[in-house]
XYZ file of C-alpha atoms in Angstrom:
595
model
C 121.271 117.122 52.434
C 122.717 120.162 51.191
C 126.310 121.907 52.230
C 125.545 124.145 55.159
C 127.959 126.655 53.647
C 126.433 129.633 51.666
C 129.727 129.822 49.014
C 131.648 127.189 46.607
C 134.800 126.571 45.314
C 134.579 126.554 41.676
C 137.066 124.834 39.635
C 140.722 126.316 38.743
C 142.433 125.025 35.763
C 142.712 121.084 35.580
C 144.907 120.574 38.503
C 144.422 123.015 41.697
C 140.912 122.068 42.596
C 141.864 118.177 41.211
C 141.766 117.261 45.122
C 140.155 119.454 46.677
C 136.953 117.584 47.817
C 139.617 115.084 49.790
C 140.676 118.669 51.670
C 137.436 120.780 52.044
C 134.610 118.509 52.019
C 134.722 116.591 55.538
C 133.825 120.773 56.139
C 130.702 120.378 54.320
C 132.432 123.107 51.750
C 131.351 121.753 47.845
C 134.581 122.596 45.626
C 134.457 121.483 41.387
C 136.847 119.362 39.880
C 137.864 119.529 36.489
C 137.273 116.053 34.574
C 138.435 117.249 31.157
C 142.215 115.031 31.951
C 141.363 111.785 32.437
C 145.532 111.348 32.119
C 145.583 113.606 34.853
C 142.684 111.847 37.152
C 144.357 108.331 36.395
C 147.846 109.474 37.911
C 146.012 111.291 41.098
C 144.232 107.866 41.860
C 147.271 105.984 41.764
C 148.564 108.699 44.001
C 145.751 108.901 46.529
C 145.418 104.737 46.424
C 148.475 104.505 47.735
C 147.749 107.178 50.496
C 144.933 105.733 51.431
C 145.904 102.142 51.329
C 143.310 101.534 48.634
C 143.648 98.498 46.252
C 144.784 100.002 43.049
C 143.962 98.223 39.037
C 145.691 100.747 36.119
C 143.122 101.678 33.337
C 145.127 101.330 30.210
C 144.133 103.324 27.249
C 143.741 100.252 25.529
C 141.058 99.683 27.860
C 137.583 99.732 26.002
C 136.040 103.309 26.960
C 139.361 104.130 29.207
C 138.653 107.946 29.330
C 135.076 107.364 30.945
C 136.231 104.408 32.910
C 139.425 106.869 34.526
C 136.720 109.327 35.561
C 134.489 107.039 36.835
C 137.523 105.565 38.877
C 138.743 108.731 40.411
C 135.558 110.330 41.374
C 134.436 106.938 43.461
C 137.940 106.938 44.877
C 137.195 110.501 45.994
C 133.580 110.148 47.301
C 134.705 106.778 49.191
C 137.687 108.513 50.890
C 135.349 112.102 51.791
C 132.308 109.307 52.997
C 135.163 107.614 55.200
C 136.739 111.198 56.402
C 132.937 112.174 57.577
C 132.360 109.080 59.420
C 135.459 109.515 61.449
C 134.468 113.385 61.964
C 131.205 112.277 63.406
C 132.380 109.508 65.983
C 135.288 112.280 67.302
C 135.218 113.952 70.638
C 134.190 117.318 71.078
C 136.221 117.577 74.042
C 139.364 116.481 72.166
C 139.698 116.682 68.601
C 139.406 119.227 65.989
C 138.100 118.309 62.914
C 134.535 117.634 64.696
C 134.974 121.587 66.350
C 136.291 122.925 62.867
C 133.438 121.558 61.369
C 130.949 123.993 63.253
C 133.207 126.772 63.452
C 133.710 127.631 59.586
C 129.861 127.776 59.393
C 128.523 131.092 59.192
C 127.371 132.645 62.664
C 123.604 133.209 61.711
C 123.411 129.802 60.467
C 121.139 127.408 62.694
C 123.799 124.714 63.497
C 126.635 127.159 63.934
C 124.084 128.726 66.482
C 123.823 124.704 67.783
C 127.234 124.185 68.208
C 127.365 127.481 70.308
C 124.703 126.636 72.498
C 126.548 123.395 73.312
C 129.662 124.797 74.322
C 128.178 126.905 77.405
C 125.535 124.142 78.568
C 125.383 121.967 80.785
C 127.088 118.307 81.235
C 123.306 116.827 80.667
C 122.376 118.957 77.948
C 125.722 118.985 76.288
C 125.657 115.553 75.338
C 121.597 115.361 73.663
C 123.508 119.029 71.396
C 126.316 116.627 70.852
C 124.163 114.164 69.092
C 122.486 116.375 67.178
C 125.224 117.889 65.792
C 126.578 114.581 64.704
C 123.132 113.634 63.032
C 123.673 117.036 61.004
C 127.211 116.519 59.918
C 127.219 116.492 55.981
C 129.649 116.791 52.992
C 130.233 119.274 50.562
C 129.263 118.235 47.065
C 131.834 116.624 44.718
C 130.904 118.861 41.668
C 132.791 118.541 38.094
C 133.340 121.030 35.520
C 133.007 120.088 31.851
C 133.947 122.549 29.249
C 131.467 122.375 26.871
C 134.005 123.335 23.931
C 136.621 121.084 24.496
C 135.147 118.288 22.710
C 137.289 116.566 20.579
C 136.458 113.237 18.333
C 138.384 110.350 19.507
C 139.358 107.475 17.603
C 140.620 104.027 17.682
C 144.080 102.258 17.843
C 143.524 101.739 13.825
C 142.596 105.737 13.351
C 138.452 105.581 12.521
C 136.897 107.957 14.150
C 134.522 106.557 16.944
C 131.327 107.220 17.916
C 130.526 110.750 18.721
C 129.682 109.528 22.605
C 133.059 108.698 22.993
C 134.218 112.485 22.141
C 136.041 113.746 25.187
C 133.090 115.796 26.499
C 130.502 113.050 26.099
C 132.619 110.213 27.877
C 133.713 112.804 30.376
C 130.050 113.262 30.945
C 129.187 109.504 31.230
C 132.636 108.732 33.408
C 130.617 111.111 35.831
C 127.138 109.586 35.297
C 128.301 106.554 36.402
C 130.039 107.450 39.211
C 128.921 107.529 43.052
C 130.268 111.033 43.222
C 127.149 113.307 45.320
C 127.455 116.583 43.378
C 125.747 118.145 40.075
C 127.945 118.337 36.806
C 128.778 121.998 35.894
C 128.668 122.804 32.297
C 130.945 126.201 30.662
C 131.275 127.550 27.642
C 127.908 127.681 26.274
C 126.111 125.299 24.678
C 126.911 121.992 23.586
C 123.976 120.233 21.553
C 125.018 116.882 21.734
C 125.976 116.887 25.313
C 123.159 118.388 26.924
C 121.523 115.924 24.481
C 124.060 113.090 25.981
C 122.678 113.759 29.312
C 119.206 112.481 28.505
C 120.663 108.774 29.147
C 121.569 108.684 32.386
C 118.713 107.851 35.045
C 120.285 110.011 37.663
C 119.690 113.168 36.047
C 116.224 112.928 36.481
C 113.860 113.136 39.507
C 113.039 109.795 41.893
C 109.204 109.542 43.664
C 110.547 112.138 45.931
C 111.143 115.247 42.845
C 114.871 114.709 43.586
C 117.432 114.006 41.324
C 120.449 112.077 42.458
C 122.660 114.165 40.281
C 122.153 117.661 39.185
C 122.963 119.822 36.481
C 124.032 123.766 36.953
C 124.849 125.951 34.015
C 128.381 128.352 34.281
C 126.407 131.466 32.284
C 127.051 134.737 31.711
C 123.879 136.945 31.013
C 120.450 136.122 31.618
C 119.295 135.476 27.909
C 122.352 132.814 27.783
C 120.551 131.010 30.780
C 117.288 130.547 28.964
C 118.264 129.190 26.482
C 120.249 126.616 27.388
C 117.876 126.214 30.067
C 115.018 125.646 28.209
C 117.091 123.222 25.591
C 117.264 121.289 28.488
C 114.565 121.031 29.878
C 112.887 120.233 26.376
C 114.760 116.698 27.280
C 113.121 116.576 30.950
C 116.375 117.886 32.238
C 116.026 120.096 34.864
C 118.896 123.249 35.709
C 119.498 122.535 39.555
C 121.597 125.813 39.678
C 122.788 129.028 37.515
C 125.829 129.825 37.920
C 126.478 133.448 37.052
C 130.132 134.386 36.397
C 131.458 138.029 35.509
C 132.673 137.567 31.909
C 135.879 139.135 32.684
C 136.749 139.228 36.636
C 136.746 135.710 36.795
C 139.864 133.725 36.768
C 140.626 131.270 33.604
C 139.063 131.768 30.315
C 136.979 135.020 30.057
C 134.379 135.565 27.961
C 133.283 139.058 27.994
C 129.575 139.767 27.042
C 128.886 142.708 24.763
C 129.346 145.097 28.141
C 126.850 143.627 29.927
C 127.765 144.208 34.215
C 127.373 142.226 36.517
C 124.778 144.487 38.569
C 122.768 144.717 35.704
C 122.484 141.040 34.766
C 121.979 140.095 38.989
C 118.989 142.501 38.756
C 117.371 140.877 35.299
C 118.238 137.533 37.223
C 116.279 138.861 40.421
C 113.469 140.059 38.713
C 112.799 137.120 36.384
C 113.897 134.079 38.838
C 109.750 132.985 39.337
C 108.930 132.971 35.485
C 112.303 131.164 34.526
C 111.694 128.646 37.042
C 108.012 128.323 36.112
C 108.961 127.876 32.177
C 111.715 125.466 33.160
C 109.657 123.859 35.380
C 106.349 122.994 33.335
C 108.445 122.120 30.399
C 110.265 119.693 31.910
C 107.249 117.924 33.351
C 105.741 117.572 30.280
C 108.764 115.960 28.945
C 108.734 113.879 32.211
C 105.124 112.951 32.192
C 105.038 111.958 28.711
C 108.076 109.501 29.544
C 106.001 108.265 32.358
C 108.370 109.288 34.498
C 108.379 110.869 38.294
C 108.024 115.224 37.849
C 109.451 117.911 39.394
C 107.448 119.366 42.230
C 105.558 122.288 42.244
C 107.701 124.538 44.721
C 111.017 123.956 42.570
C 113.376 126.368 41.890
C 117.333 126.688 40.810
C 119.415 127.959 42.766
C 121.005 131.300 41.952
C 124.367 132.382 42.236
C 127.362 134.279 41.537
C 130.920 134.136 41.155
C 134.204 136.579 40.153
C 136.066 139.309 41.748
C 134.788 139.140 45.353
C 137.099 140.109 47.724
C 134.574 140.586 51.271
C 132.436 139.820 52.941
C 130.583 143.264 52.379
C 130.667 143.031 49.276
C 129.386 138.769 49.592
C 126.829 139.692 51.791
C 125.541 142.897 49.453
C 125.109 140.181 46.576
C 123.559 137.679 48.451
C 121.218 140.085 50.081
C 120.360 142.341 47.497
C 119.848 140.081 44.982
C 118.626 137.282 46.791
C 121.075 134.677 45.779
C 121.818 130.998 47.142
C 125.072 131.241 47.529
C 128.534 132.752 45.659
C 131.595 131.165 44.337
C 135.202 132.068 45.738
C 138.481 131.187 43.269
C 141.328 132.339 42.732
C 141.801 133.638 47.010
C 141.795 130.046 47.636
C 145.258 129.526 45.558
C 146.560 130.542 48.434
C 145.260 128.400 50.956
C 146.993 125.104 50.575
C 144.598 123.694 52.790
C 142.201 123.807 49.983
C 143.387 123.561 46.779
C 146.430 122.308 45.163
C 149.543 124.934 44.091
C 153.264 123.720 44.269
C 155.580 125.194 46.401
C 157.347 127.237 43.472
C 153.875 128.802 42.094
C 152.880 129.957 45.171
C 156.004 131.891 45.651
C 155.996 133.720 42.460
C 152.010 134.484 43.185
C 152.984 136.089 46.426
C 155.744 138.143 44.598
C 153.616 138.927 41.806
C 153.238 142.266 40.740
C 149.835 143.648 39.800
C 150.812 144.232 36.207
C 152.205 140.310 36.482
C 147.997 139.405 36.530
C 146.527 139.792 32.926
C 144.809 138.782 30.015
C 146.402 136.657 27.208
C 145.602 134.882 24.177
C 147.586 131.872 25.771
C 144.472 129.609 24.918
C 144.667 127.486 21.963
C 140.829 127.644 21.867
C 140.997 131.524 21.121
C 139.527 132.759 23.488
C 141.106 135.517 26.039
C 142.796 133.586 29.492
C 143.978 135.274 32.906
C 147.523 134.621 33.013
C 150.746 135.012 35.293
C 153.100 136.569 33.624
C 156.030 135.356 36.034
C 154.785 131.474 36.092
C 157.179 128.741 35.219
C 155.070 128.366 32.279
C 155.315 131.469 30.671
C 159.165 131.355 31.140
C 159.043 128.020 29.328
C 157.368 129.146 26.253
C 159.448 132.049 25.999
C 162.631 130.149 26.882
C 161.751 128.341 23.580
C 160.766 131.221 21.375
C 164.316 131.931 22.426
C 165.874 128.512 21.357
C 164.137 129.229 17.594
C 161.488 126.167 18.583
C 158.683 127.515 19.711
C 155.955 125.916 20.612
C 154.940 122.700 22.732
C 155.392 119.001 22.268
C 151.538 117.584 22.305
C 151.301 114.682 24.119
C 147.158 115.065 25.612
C 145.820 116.930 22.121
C 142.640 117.638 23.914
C 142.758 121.207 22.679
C 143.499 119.892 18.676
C 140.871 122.088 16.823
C 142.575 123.488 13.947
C 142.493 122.464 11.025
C 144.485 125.433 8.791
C 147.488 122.894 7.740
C 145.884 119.787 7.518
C 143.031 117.743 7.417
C 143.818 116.175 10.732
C 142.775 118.974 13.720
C 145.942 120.177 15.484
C 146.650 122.118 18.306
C 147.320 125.862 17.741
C 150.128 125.476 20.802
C 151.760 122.585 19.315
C 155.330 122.871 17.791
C 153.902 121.742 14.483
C 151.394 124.578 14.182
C 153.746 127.126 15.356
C 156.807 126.334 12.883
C 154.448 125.914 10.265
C 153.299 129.062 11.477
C 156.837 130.420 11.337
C 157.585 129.584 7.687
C 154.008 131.625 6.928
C 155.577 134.516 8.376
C 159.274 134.401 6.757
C 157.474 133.189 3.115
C 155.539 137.266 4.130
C 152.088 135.511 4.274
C 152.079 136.897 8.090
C 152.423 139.942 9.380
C 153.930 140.155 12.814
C 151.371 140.808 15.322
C 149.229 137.710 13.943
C 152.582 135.663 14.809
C 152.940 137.240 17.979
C 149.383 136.159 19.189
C 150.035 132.246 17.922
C 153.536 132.567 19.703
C 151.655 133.332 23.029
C 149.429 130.109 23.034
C 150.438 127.990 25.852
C 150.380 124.045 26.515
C 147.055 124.307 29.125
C 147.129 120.584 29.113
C 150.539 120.308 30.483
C 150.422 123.656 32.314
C 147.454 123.568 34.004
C 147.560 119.859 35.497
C 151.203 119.860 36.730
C 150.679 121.500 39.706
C 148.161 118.765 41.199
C 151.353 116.345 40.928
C 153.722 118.322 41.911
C 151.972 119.559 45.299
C 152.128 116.323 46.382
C 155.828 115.287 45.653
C 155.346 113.668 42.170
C 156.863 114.542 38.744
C 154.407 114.587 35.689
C 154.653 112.582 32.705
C 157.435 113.400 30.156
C 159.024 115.358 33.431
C 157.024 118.724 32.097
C 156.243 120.550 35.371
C 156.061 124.043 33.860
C 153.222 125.279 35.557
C 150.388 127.557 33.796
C 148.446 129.329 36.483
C 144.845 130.852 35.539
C 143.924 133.696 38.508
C 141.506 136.067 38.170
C 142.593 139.379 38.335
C 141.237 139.981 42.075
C 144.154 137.791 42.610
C 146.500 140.976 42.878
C 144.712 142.057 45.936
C 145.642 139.389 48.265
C 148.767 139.005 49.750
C 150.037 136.100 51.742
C 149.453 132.343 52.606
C 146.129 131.826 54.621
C 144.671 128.930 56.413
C 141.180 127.516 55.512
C 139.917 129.154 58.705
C 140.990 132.525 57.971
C 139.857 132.452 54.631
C 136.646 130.916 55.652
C 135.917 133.157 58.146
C 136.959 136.518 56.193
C 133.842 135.348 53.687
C 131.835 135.314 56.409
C 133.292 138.285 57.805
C 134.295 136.810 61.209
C 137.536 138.496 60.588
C 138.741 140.695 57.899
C 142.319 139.653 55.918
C 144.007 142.531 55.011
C 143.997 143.171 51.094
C 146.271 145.987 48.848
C 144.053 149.396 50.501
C 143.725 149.989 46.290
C 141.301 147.364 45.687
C 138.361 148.709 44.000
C 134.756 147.513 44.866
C 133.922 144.144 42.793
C 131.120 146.333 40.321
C 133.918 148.799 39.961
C 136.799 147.021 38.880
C 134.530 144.419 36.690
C 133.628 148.226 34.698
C 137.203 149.099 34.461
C 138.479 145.652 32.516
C 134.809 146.343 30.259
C 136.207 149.311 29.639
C 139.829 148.787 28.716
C 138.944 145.532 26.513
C 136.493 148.309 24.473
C 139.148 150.232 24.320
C 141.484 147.364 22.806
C 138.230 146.244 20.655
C 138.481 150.050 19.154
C 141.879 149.502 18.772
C 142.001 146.655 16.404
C 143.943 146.788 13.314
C 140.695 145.536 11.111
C 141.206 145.756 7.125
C 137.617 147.503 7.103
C 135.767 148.317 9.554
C 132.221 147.202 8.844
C 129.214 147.813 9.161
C 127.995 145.106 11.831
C 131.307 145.601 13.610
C 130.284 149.145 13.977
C 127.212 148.318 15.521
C 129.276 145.904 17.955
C 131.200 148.489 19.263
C 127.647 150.701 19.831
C 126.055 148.375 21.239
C 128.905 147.536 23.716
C 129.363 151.278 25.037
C 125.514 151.546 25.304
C 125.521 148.601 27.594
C 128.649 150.323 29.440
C 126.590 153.650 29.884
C 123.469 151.698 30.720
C 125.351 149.888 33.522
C 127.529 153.155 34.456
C 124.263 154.779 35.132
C 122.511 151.365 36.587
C 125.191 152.031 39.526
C 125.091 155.558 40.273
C 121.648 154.739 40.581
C 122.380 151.515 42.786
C 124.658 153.636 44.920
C 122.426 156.526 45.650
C 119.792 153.941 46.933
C 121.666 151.464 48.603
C 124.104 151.405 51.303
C 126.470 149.547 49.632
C 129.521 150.112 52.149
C 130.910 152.746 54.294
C 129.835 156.692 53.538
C 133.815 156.972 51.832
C 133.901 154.143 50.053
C 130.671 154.718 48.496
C 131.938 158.700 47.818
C 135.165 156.880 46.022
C 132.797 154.668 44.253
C 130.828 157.836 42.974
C 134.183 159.603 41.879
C 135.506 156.290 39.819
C 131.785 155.908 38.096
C 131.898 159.490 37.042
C 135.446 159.508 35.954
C 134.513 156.060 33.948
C 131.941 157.608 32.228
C 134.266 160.310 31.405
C 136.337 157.620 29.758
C 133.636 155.931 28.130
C 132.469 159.625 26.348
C 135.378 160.433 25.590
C 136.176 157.060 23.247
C 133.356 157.508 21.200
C 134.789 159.824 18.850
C 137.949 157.490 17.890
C 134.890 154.575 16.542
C 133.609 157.543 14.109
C 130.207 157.547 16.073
């Protein structure tokens, strides 16, 4: 049965969403957890065992296939403890306990069993009690999903140093720990594509359809454009694997790793999602059962479709229910809001506090990443004053213990991480010896230990200290992040999405469209700015063919706005001023590219 809740939780880092399902999904909400740390998953079972008075065996890593065998581990652990939480939400009173009455009243108030649950509470004794038990027959749980990043797939190897088996590469065992879990929930897959894992997936019975057309697990795509979505789409479903869901995220008002697209808006890509949802389904569709019937296996039926949705920089439910409306999604993902509700996700006490002090200029984007791409950062976390703490000390750079992010390969044969102290001294010595000039130094001094960073919190929210005693915490927000102020319960959050109540955000927010154009706008302005030996030809034509896509969108939404009633008659007037004044910007940076 599917969650009765129209948004998601998608995942934050490795650690704040790590628990989540425990939290949020006896409330039917589905949240993603990152399975990229199997260190990290290992030390949050022994941790939850214990809580839960569950019979705990350590998984060694000299445990054949340890990594998969962690992930498997944790994610029952979860699903047992979430099956157990709903079966005591269904036998409570309605008379006397909460959970079973929190349970209806998060749902949204248009929803049928929300509706139900209303009807119940003004009837009578006699017909209160047949609504009672059909509310409890309709109780379900949100979906465990997990995120895999499809980049962050190193080769593994053994205690003698040969390089397995390219299924036990971290993405590929992370993929089977899941696979042979009994964790309900699809596995979400970022980054683009990853031949060999999409490939991977082709071994695991639950991926594909049953007698009924279901499929006990499902697979949804993190893209960013439309074009992105086909094909990886129909890679897939060359192997009979069908896309259960596309999830669309704004390539730079998202929290985490951005990746921009070449000024493609988020409008713009909606609409070419809109308009082209009934052929991509039927291609996907029919290509898949031909795989399927030639395997002699069950096929998708007819009336099949993904699921479409969104995610990035929505801050109300105006602007929630304009996407889901207008563009006829299935639902829409909420982030980095739901750092602050402790209910849900997992920040230490310290982290929260210098979120809520945060400045708006605190929220921006680095090159912290050792995988090179750009990453939403905190300027005030404990993790940035780490790494500058040791700049400081003349040894920069972290101690890498997890190496999941060792990719480079500049000093040595053997992949290292660009964060690591080695790189960086080595990095160092470059730049004394003159081989360096400064501002390539200053971008490999800013990459951050995400391993360490971005899993720390998980322990630390629930009074544990991490390995090695390195709780620096890296935190990832998105940069709608700066508009909310304060620490929220589920409820309130909850029913601000829904629009039940409104939270009160900085009065400066700008509309989601409009402040996803402004970052487009100042990262083409940085891309003009770049201090290139040449500038050639094809990067030339980059930089066109990003401001073309800016104007195209620009205009897409002075279009939108003079059609639509996108909000109230002076927010859509302030709307109109900042498109015209963008444009303005956009015009007036042509002439610095030599166009």
């Amino acid at each position: 049965m599917p969650s009765p809740h129209t948004f998601h939780i998608p995942v934050m880092g490795l650690g704040f969403t790590v628990d989540s399902p425990l939290k949020i999904a006896q409330y039917g909400i589905s949240s993603v957890v990152s399975i990229m740390d199997d260190n990290l998953l290992e030390d949050m079972r022994r941790v939850y065992s214990r809580k839960f008075q569950i019979p705990y065996n350590f998984i060694n890593e000299k445990t054949e296939d340890y990594r998969a065998r962690r992930i498997t581990a944790y994610l029952n652990l979860l699903q047992e403890i979430v099956d157990e939480q709903i079966e005591a939400i269904r036998n409570q009173d309605f008379d006397n306990d909460q959970g079973i009455n929190q349970y209806f009243q998060l749902l949204p108030t248009g929803h049928p069993y929300h509706q139900l649950y209303q009807s119940m509470l003004f009837a009578t004794e006699e017909k209160k009690k047949s609504f009672q038990e059909q509310l409890r027959q309709v109780i379900t749980a949100g979906q465990i999903d997990v995120n895999i990043m499809t980049k962050v797939d190193k080769i593994n190897h053994d205690q003698a140093g040969q390089a397995l088996p390219r299924e036990f590469s971290d993405a590929l065992s992370a993929l089977r720990g899941f696979a042979m879990s009994n964790a309900r929930g699809s596995v979400v897959f970022s980054a683009g594509l990853n031949p060999a894992l999409f490939a991977y997936a082709e071994q695991f019975k639950d991926f594909f359809p049953d007698a009924e057309g279901k499929c006990k697990k499902g697979i949804i795509l993190k893209v960013s454009d439309y074009r992105s979505a086909f094909i990886q789409g129909r890679f897939l479903a060359k192997k009979g694997l069908w896309v259960s869901e596309f999830r669309i995220e704004s390539g730079l008002n998202c929290g985490g790793h951005a990746f921009a697209t070449d000024g493609l808006l988020v409008g713009p890509i909606l609409e070419e999602f809109k308009s082209n949802k009934s052929e991509l389904s039927t291609i996907l569709r029919d290509a898949c059962n031909q795989v399927l019937a030639a395997k002699g296996c069950h096929t998708l039926p007819e009336n099949l479709f993904p699921r479409i949705t969104y995610q990035g920089g929505i801050g109300n439910s105006e602007e929630n229910n304009f996407l889901m409306n207008y563009y006829e999604l299935d639902g829409t993902g909420w982030g980095s809001p739901f750092l602050l509700v402790p209910e849900a996700t997992s920040v230490d006490e310290d982290t929260l506090q210098r979120l809520l002090n945060a400045k708006k200029s605190d929220f921006y984007l680095s090159h912290a990443s050792p995988l090179g791409v750009p990453f939403n950062n905190l300027r005030t976390s404990s993790g940035e004053e780490q790494r500058k703490n040791r700049i400081e000390k003349n040894r920069p750079g972290s101690p890498c213990y997890k190496k999941f992010l060792t990719f480079s390969t500049e000093f040595s044969s053997k992949p290292i991480c660009t964060a690591s102290r080695e790189y960086q001294h080595l990095k160092l010595k470059q730049y004394e010896a003159g081989e360096v000039d400064s501002q390539e130094l200053e971008e490999v001094l800013a990459k951050d230990c995400l391993c360490e960073g971005l899993s720390a919190p998980a322990l630390l929210s629930v009074g544990e200290q991490p390995r090695r005693n390195l709780k620096a915490v890296t935190i990832c927000p998105g940069p709608n992040m700066a508009y909310f102020k304060g620490i929220f319960s589920l409820k309130d959050m909850v029913d601000h999405i829904y629009g039940k109540i409104q939270l009160q955000l900085d009065p400066e927010r700008p509309h989601v469209f409009i402040k996803e154009l402004q970052l487009y706008v100042q990262h083409l302005q940085k891309e003009m700015e770049k201090s290139l030996p040449e500038q050639t030809a094809k990067y030339a034509a980059y930089l066109e063919k990003f401001k073309d896509n800016l104007h195209s969108g620009v205009q897409y939404y002075k279009d939108l706005v003079n059609q639509v009633s996108l909000d109230t008659e002076n927010a859509i007037q302030l709307m109109k001023d900042q498109l015209q004044d963008l444009e303005e910007e956009l015009r007036a940076m042509v002439p610095e590219v030599g166009f």
